[in-house]
Tab-separated table of C-alpha atoms in Angstrom:
chain	number	residue	atom	x	y	z
A	1	ILE	CA	12.244	4.547	-9.222
A	2	ILE	CA	11.084	6.679	-6.339
A	3	THR	CA	9.884	4.719	-3.339
A	4	LEU	CA	10.219	4.535	0.449
A	5	SER	CA	13.879	3.576	0.142
A	6	ALA	CA	14.921	5.610	3.176
A	7	SER	CA	12.596	3.582	5.395
A	8	TYR	CA	14.317	1.168	7.743
A	9	ASN	CA	11.662	-1.467	7.207
A	10	CYS	CA	12.196	-4.911	5.690
A	11	GLY	CA	9.119	-4.866	3.482
A	12	SER	CA	9.834	-1.409	2.082
A	13	MET	CA	13.380	-2.308	1.113
A	14	LEU	CA	12.551	-5.742	-0.281
A	15	GLN	CA	9.768	-4.472	-2.530
A	16	GLY	CA	12.136	-1.799	-3.827
A	17	TYR	CA	14.782	-4.436	-4.520
A	18	ALA	CA	12.282	-6.646	-6.359
A	19	LEU	CA	10.952	-3.817	-8.522
A	20	LYS	CA	14.470	-2.753	-9.439
A	21	LYS	CA	15.387	-6.309	-10.476
A	22	ILE	CA	12.285	-6.683	-12.641
A	23	LEU	CA	12.709	-3.326	-14.369
A	24	GLU	CA	16.372	-4.021	-15.132
A	25	LYS	CA	15.130	-6.353	-17.877
A	26	TYR	CA	14.040	-3.246	-19.780
A	27	GLY	CA	17.069	-1.009	-19.347
A	28	GLU	CA	19.197	0.860	-16.843
A	29	VAL	CA	17.423	1.351	-13.518
A	30	GLU	CA	18.192	3.647	-10.621
A	31	ILE	CA	16.462	4.057	-7.286
A	32	ILE	CA	16.597	7.767	-6.547
A	33	ASN	CA	18.331	8.529	-3.272
A	34	PHE	CA	15.235	10.369	-2.135
A	35	SER	CA	14.453	11.112	1.452
A	36	SER	CA	11.594	12.785	3.241
A	37	GLU	CA	10.926	13.598	6.848
A	38	ALA	CA	7.889	11.320	6.652
A	39	SER	CA	9.832	8.192	5.778
A	40	HIS	CA	12.356	8.827	8.509
A	41	ARG	CA	9.621	9.345	11.078
A	42	MET	CA	7.783	6.194	9.952
A	43	TYR	CA	10.692	3.784	10.173
A	44	ASP	CA	13.890	5.334	11.568
A	45	ILE	CA	15.010	2.616	13.965
A	46	VAL	CA	17.150	4.321	16.536
A	47	PRO	CA	14.928	7.274	17.526
A	48	LYS	CA	11.746	5.182	17.562
A	49	MET	CA	13.149	2.219	19.404
A	50	LEU	CA	15.172	4.229	21.870
A	51	LYS	CA	12.012	6.028	22.898
A	52	GLU	CA	10.113	2.764	23.310
A	53	LYS	CA	12.913	0.938	25.110
A	54	ILE	CA	14.555	3.694	27.100
A	55	HIS	CA	13.290	2.171	30.325
A	56	THR	CA	15.287	-0.997	29.644
A	57	VAL	CA	18.623	0.692	29.030
A	58	VAL	CA	19.654	0.681	32.665
A	59	THR	CA	18.875	-3.013	33.095
A	60	ARG	CA	19.845	-4.473	29.787
A	61	ARG	CA	23.338	-4.198	28.362
A	62	GLY	CA	24.064	-4.028	24.669
A	63	LEU	CA	20.798	-2.406	23.552
A	64	LEU	CA	22.436	0.439	21.683
A	65	SER	CA	24.864	-2.001	20.089
A	66	GLU	CA	21.957	-4.146	18.848
A	67	LEU	CA	20.215	-1.113	17.368
A	68	LYS	CA	23.392	-0.086	15.589
A	69	LYS	CA	23.763	-3.604	14.136
A	70	GLU	CA	20.208	-3.492	12.801
A	71	SER	CA	20.742	-0.024	11.374
A	72	LYS	CA	23.916	-1.242	9.652
A	73	ALA	CA	22.028	-4.191	8.118
A	74	TYR	CA	19.603	-1.758	6.481
A	75	GLN	CA	22.334	0.617	5.396
A	76	ASP	CA	24.296	-2.248	3.838
A	77	PHE	CA	21.190	-3.412	1.969
A	78	GLN	CA	20.602	0.098	0.649
A	79	ARG	CA	24.180	0.391	-0.549
A	80	ILE	CA	24.796	-3.126	-1.894
A	81	ASN	CA	21.408	-4.390	-3.045
A	82	LEU	CA	19.462	-1.228	-3.817
A	83	GLU	CA	22.669	0.426	-5.040
A	84	ILE	CA	21.682	3.723	-3.494
A	85	SER	CA	24.579	6.099	-3.106
A	86	GLY	CA	25.697	9.592	-3.889
A	87	LYS	CA	23.780	12.786	-3.318
A	88	GLU	CA	20.602	12.620	-1.282
A	89	PHE	CA	17.621	14.338	-2.868
A	90	PHE	CA	14.606	16.005	-1.322
A	91	SER	CA	11.395	17.463	-2.735
A	92	THR	CA	13.151	20.801	-3.106
A	93	ASN	CA	15.913	19.601	-5.454
A	94	LEU	CA	14.541	16.614	-7.399
A	95	SER	CA	14.353	18.752	-10.507
A	96	GLU	CA	18.152	18.633	-10.683
A	97	ILE	CA	18.076	15.021	-11.929
A	98	ALA	CA	14.610	14.730	-13.438
A	99	MET	CA	15.707	15.271	-17.026
A	100	LYS	CA	18.040	12.243	-17.055
A	101	TYR	CA	15.174	9.718	-16.955
A	102	ASP	CA	12.970	8.473	-19.797
A	103	VAL	CA	10.565	6.823	-17.362
A	104	ILE	CA	9.952	7.505	-13.677
A	105	VAL	CA	8.162	4.878	-11.584
A	106	THR	CA	6.587	5.428	-8.188
A	107	GLY	CA	5.846	2.484	-5.909
A	108	SER	CA	5.325	0.059	-4.523
A	109	ASP	CA	4.323	0.226	-0.859
A	110	GLN	CA	2.251	2.957	0.795
A	111	VAL	CA	3.661	5.839	-1.236
A	112	TRP	CA	0.188	7.423	-1.489
A	113	ASN	CA	-0.987	6.983	2.102
A	114	PRO	CA	-2.451	10.386	3.089
A	115	LEU	CA	-2.124	9.554	6.784
A	116	PHE	CA	1.613	10.067	6.333
A	117	ASN	CA	3.340	13.028	4.750
A	118	ASN	CA	4.503	10.941	1.782
A	119	GLY	CA	0.851	10.615	0.704
A	120	ARG	CA	0.732	14.397	0.438
A	121	ASP	CA	4.175	14.853	-1.057
A	122	PRO	CA	4.102	15.703	-4.788
A	123	SER	CA	7.393	13.828	-5.231
A	124	TYR	CA	5.672	10.439	-4.785
A	125	PHE	CA	3.143	11.566	-7.396
A	126	LEU	CA	6.046	12.326	-9.764
A	127	GLN	CA	5.431	16.048	-9.993
A	128	PHE	CA	8.930	16.696	-11.290
A	129	GLY	CA	10.578	16.245	-14.684
A	130	SER	CA	9.466	17.385	-18.114
A	131	LEU	CA	6.040	16.972	-19.648
A	132	GLU	CA	7.519	14.366	-22.009
A	133	THR	CA	8.723	12.126	-19.166
A	134	LYS	CA	6.687	8.932	-18.906
A	135	ARG	CA	5.214	8.611	-15.412
A	136	VAL	CA	4.152	5.189	-14.131
A	137	ALA	CA	2.795	3.898	-10.816
A	138	TYR	CA	3.501	0.266	-10.027
A	139	ALA	CA	1.546	-1.314	-7.161
A	140	ALA	CA	1.148	1.993	-5.367
A	141	SER	CA	-0.841	1.740	-2.153
A	142	PHE	CA	-3.086	4.286	-0.469
A	143	GLY	CA	-3.153	2.297	2.770
A	144	VAL	CA	-6.648	3.650	3.499
A	145	SER	CA	-10.168	2.912	2.281
A	146	THR	CA	-11.415	6.515	2.101
A	147	LEU	CA	-9.925	9.882	1.156
A	148	GLU	CA	-10.479	13.307	2.663
A	149	GLU	CA	-11.777	15.984	0.302
A	150	GLN	CA	-8.543	17.942	0.603
A	151	ASP	CA	-6.611	14.878	-0.589
A	152	VAL	CA	-9.009	14.131	-3.457
A	153	LYS	CA	-8.496	17.465	-5.191
A	154	ARG	CA	-4.718	17.309	-4.930
A	155	MET	CA	-4.336	13.670	-5.947
A	156	LYS	CA	-6.720	13.952	-8.876
A	157	GLU	CA	-4.717	16.815	-10.343
A	158	TRP	CA	-1.355	15.112	-9.796
A	159	LEU	CA	-2.441	11.756	-11.253
A	160	LYS	CA	-3.580	13.301	-14.539
A	161	SER	CA	0.048	13.429	-15.677
A	162	PHE	CA	0.556	9.645	-15.464
A	163	SER	CA	0.952	7.430	-18.522
A	164	ALA	CA	-0.139	4.350	-16.589
A	165	ILE	CA	-1.312	3.599	-13.058
A	166	SER	CA	-1.446	0.320	-11.181
A	167	VAL	CA	-2.281	-0.215	-7.519
A	168	ARG	CA	-1.646	-3.014	-5.053
A	169	GLU	CA	-5.123	-3.259	-3.550
A	170	THR	CA	-8.593	-3.428	-5.040
A	171	THR	CA	-9.490	-0.705	-2.544
A	172	GLY	CA	-7.053	1.493	-4.452
A	173	LEU	CA	-8.928	0.850	-7.680
A	174	ARG	CA	-12.188	1.916	-6.049
A	175	LEU	CA	-10.591	5.084	-4.667
A	176	LEU	CA	-9.189	6.023	-8.065
A	177	THR	CA	-12.544	5.439	-9.766
A	178	SER	CA	-14.295	7.532	-7.114
A	179	ILE	CA	-12.081	10.545	-7.899
A	180	GLY	CA	-12.430	10.146	-11.643
A	181	ILE	CA	-9.144	8.417	-12.434
A	182	LEU	CA	-10.102	5.548	-14.740
A	183	GLY	CA	-8.135	2.785	-16.445
A	184	ALA	CA	-5.905	1.830	-13.526
A	185	GLN	CA	-4.969	-1.823	-13.051
A	186	HIS	CA	-4.647	-4.100	-10.058
A	187	VAL	CA	-1.215	-5.749	-9.722
A	188	VAL	CA	0.674	-7.708	-7.084
A	189	ASP	CA	3.412	-6.419	-4.813
A	190	PRO	CA	6.854	-6.531	-6.492
A	191	VAL	CA	8.143	-9.222	-4.107
A	192	PHE	CA	5.869	-11.724	-5.874
A	193	LEU	CA	7.407	-10.960	-9.270
A	194	LEU	CA	10.734	-12.550	-8.370
A	195	SER	CA	10.891	-16.351	-8.266
A	196	PRO	CA	11.898	-18.353	-5.176
A	197	LYS	CA	15.153	-19.024	-7.038
A	198	ASP	CA	15.751	-15.271	-7.333
A	199	TRP	CA	15.215	-14.816	-3.615
A	200	ASN	CA	17.425	-17.796	-2.810
A	201	ILE	CA	20.285	-16.072	-4.613
A	202	LEU	CA	19.842	-13.037	-2.365
A	203	ILE	CA	19.876	-15.038	0.884
A	204	GLN	CA	22.358	-17.777	-0.022
A	205	ASP	CA	25.311	-16.417	1.967
A	206	GLY	CA	24.199	-17.174	5.481
A	207	THR	CA	22.808	-19.835	7.774
A	208	SER	CA	19.436	-20.339	9.374
A	209	PRO	CA	19.094	-21.390	13.011
A	210	ALA	CA	19.663	-25.061	13.761
A	211	LEU	CA	16.190	-25.619	15.184
A	212	ASP	CA	12.643	-26.191	13.995
A	213	TYR	CA	10.598	-23.149	14.819
A	214	VAL	CA	7.445	-21.103	14.570
A	215	LEU	CA	8.447	-17.648	13.359
A	216	VAL	CA	6.713	-14.704	15.007
A	217	TYR	CA	6.872	-11.325	13.294
A	218	ASN	CA	4.747	-9.039	15.435
A	219	LEU	CA	4.647	-5.396	14.362
A	220	GLY	CA	3.764	-2.946	17.093
A	221	GLN	CA	2.473	-3.959	20.496
A	222	VAL	CA	2.322	-7.592	21.548
A	223	ASP	CA	-0.720	-9.176	19.934
A	224	GLU	CA	-2.290	-11.783	22.206
A	225	SER	CA	-3.793	-13.655	19.235
A	226	ILE	CA	-0.356	-14.013	17.665
A	227	LYS	CA	1.020	-15.178	20.988
A	228	SER	CA	-1.707	-17.785	21.504
A	229	CYS	CA	-1.391	-19.131	17.974
A	230	ALA	CA	2.414	-19.402	18.134
A	231	GLN	CA	2.333	-21.114	21.509
A	232	GLU	CA	-0.332	-23.588	20.372
A	233	LEU	CA	1.588	-24.491	17.194
A	234	ALA	CA	4.831	-24.861	19.135
A	235	ARG	CA	3.178	-27.127	21.710
A	236	LYS	CA	1.395	-29.362	19.193
A	237	HIS	CA	4.382	-29.776	16.871
A	238	ASN	CA	7.206	-29.673	19.415
A	239	LEU	CA	8.705	-26.504	17.930
A	240	SER	CA	10.599	-23.544	19.317
A	241	ILE	CA	9.302	-20.000	18.926
A	242	LEU	CA	11.624	-17.578	17.161
A	243	SER	CA	10.854	-13.882	16.957
A	244	ILE	CA	12.205	-11.285	14.574
A	245	GLU	CA	11.766	-8.444	16.982
A	246	ASP	CA	10.311	-5.219	15.645
A	247	SER	CA	10.336	-2.639	18.426
A	248	THR	CA	8.477	-4.965	20.789
A	249	LYS	CA	10.060	-7.494	23.102
A	250	ILE	CA	8.358	-10.867	22.546
A	251	LYS	CA	9.071	-12.357	25.949
A	252	TYR	CA	7.463	-15.704	25.191
A	253	ALA	CA	9.898	-16.489	22.339
A	254	ASP	CA	12.626	-19.099	22.833
A	255	LYS	CA	14.965	-17.171	20.541
A	256	ILE	CA	14.919	-13.522	19.531
A	257	VAL	CA	16.710	-12.110	16.505
A	258	GLU	CA	17.158	-8.451	17.342
A	259	SER	CA	19.383	-7.157	14.563
A	260	ALA	CA	17.784	-8.746	11.497
A	261	GLY	CA	17.890	-6.791	8.261
A	262	PRO	CA	15.987	-7.478	5.025
A	263	ILE	CA	18.095	-10.494	4.019
A	264	GLU	CA	17.699	-12.179	7.404
A	265	PHE	CA	13.975	-11.433	7.286
A	266	VAL	CA	13.592	-13.494	4.095
A	267	ARG	CA	15.951	-16.220	5.290
A	268	TYR	CA	14.128	-16.785	8.588
A	269	ILE	CA	10.711	-16.905	6.910
A	270	LYS	CA	11.872	-19.436	4.334
A	271	ALA	CA	13.293	-21.760	7.001
A	272	ALA	CA	10.276	-21.599	9.334
A	273	ARG	CA	7.835	-24.449	9.878
A	274	TYR	CA	5.072	-21.881	10.485
A	275	VAL	CA	4.814	-18.095	10.355
A	276	VAL	CA	2.490	-16.143	12.645
A	277	THR	CA	2.310	-12.440	11.912
A	278	ASN	CA	0.387	-9.206	11.397
A	279	SER	CA	2.709	-8.058	8.602
A	280	PHE	CA	1.868	-7.813	4.899
A	281	HIS	CA	5.338	-8.703	3.677
A	282	ALA	CA	5.792	-11.557	6.156
A	283	THR	CA	2.547	-12.934	4.712
A	284	ALA	CA	3.819	-12.325	1.168
A	285	PHE	CA	7.064	-14.223	1.684
A	286	SER	CA	5.224	-17.063	3.435
A	287	LEU	CA	3.155	-17.391	0.276
A	288	LYS	CA	6.248	-17.129	-1.889
A	289	PHE	CA	8.046	-19.961	-0.091
A	290	ASN	CA	4.926	-22.020	0.655
A	291	VAL	CA	5.355	-21.767	4.414
A	292	PRO	CA	2.120	-22.360	6.380
A	293	PHE	CA	1.065	-19.135	8.074
A	294	TYR	CA	-1.578	-17.407	10.153
A	295	VAL	CA	-2.306	-13.690	10.093
A	296	PHE	CA	-3.951	-11.571	12.761
A	297	ILE	CA	-4.956	-7.958	12.162
A	298	ARG	CA	-7.007	-5.758	14.442
A	299	ASN	CA	-8.266	-3.422	11.736
A	300	VAL	CA	-10.417	-5.707	9.616
A	301	THR	CA	-11.030	-2.878	7.137
A	302	SER	CA	-7.316	-2.835	6.290
A	303	SER	CA	-7.198	-4.216	2.786
A	304	ARG	CA	-3.502	-4.891	2.284
A	305	ILE	CA	-3.482	-8.372	3.781
A	306	SER	CA	-7.085	-9.343	3.084
A	307	ASP	CA	-6.608	-8.405	-0.574
A	308	VAL	CA	-3.632	-10.660	-1.139
A	309	LEU	CA	-5.303	-13.522	0.725
A	310	SER	CA	-8.388	-13.121	-1.474
A	311	LEU	CA	-6.240	-13.421	-4.600
A	312	VAL	CA	-5.275	-16.958	-3.612
A	313	ALA	CA	-8.493	-17.911	-1.765
A	314	LEU	CA	-6.833	-18.106	1.655
A	315	GLN	CA	-9.082	-15.748	3.601
A	316	GLU	CA	-9.463	-18.492	6.204
A	317	ARG	CA	-5.867	-17.834	7.366
A	318	LEU	CA	-6.939	-14.448	8.751
A	319	ASN	CA	-7.949	-14.031	12.408
A	320	VAL	CA	-8.710	-17.719	12.946
A	321	ALA	CA	-9.296	-19.692	16.119
A	322	SER	CA	-8.273	-23.120	14.778
A	323	PHE	CA	-4.668	-23.765	13.774
A	324	GLU	CA	-4.801	-27.112	12.000
A	325	MET	CA	-5.912	-26.095	8.508
A	326	GLU	CA	-3.914	-27.453	5.595
A	327	ILE	CA	-3.030	-25.361	2.543
A	328	ASP	CA	-3.322	-26.707	-0.992
A	329	TRP	CA	-0.154	-25.065	-2.272
A	330	GLU	CA	-0.647	-26.311	-5.828
A	331	LYS	CA	-3.892	-24.346	-6.124
A	332	VAL	CA	-2.431	-21.328	-4.327
A	333	ASN	CA	0.631	-21.210	-6.574
A	334	LEU	CA	-1.487	-21.513	-9.716
A	335	LYS	CA	-3.706	-18.593	-8.683
A	336	MET	CA	-0.699	-16.471	-7.763
A	337	GLU	CA	1.081	-17.311	-11.009
A	338	ASN	CA	-1.881	-15.957	-12.965
A	339	CYS	CA	-1.709	-12.722	-10.944
A	340	ILE	CA	2.044	-12.490	-11.532
A	341	LYS	CA	1.588	-12.921	-15.285
A	342	SER	CA	-0.965	-10.127	-15.517
A	343	SER	CA	1.236	-7.874	-13.374
A	344	LYS	CA	4.264	-8.494	-15.563
A	345	LYS	CA	2.124	-7.824	-18.631
A	346	PHE	CA	1.268	-4.399	-17.219
A	347	ILE	CA	4.979	-3.583	-17.003
A	348	ASP	CA	5.669	-5.077	-20.413
A	349	ASP	CA	2.880	-3.121	-22.099
A	350	ILE	CA	4.151	0.161	-20.668
A	351	LEU	CA	7.900	-0.247	-21.118
A	352	CYS	CA	7.962	-2.033	-24.459
A	353	LEU	CA	6.146	0.748	-26.284
């Protein structure tokens, strides 16, 4: 597997973990210790957060210590759960190990997003290895709804070498068709392929906070819609607000978890009474554990979240003004189970040949 495994981001690491677990049913699986400047720039905690929080260093003790704890949580997950170790590979030396694999899989996550360097890196399009090597994309995401002409020519040529292609969003299917790549399939993100029981095994060694709470996971700048929703839910249901901080200080939260890694991310979502977020994977795990949630995104053309909500007919959870809607989890779970079955069939059809 080649994916964004060097990214210090909960969703990136958890989808990689899930895909690895699923593929292990078919044989020996390895996540290549691949790194690119793009992935480090996208998610490297310490440089990014130090820049954003440098003004607080003189007034707030322990900041660097907190960042180091969070970095260690990701590093431990890479080493223990993703089992990534040994030599680090780059685009320039991937050919050294290419011949050892029968199948190479790219995905999931935004491995083909042309707005970042990884979307223009031939490594994520598996342009290494022999001609006989089977190349597969599982739930790859473009992260955009249109492609520049310079990207179309390059991607079209690279994708011709694939044995099978699947994408995470229906937008991805339309993009592939528009550049003449036919026969691709729509599948769900790998985190959906593991059962709640599977995820419970991962998070079992640890405790959740001893309080009832609304979980806020706010990527980027403070979103006033997320804030209003969380405060309204907390007031109506007598709940605390807990934030898994991601580069932004959520000052309205009653409790802030500042050094959460991927395992804590899943654990806190599962134990929440409500989740309020602008994150795809926070939405995904809310669905997985049947936790009521609300999602707010500024870019309504972004298909990642709207796509997954459409799959289970929960579009009404997106950018809403009323926070009292009930979810029929039986119907949601049935719809998602059908999507999971078709996604697993895609893998089965490719790897059982």
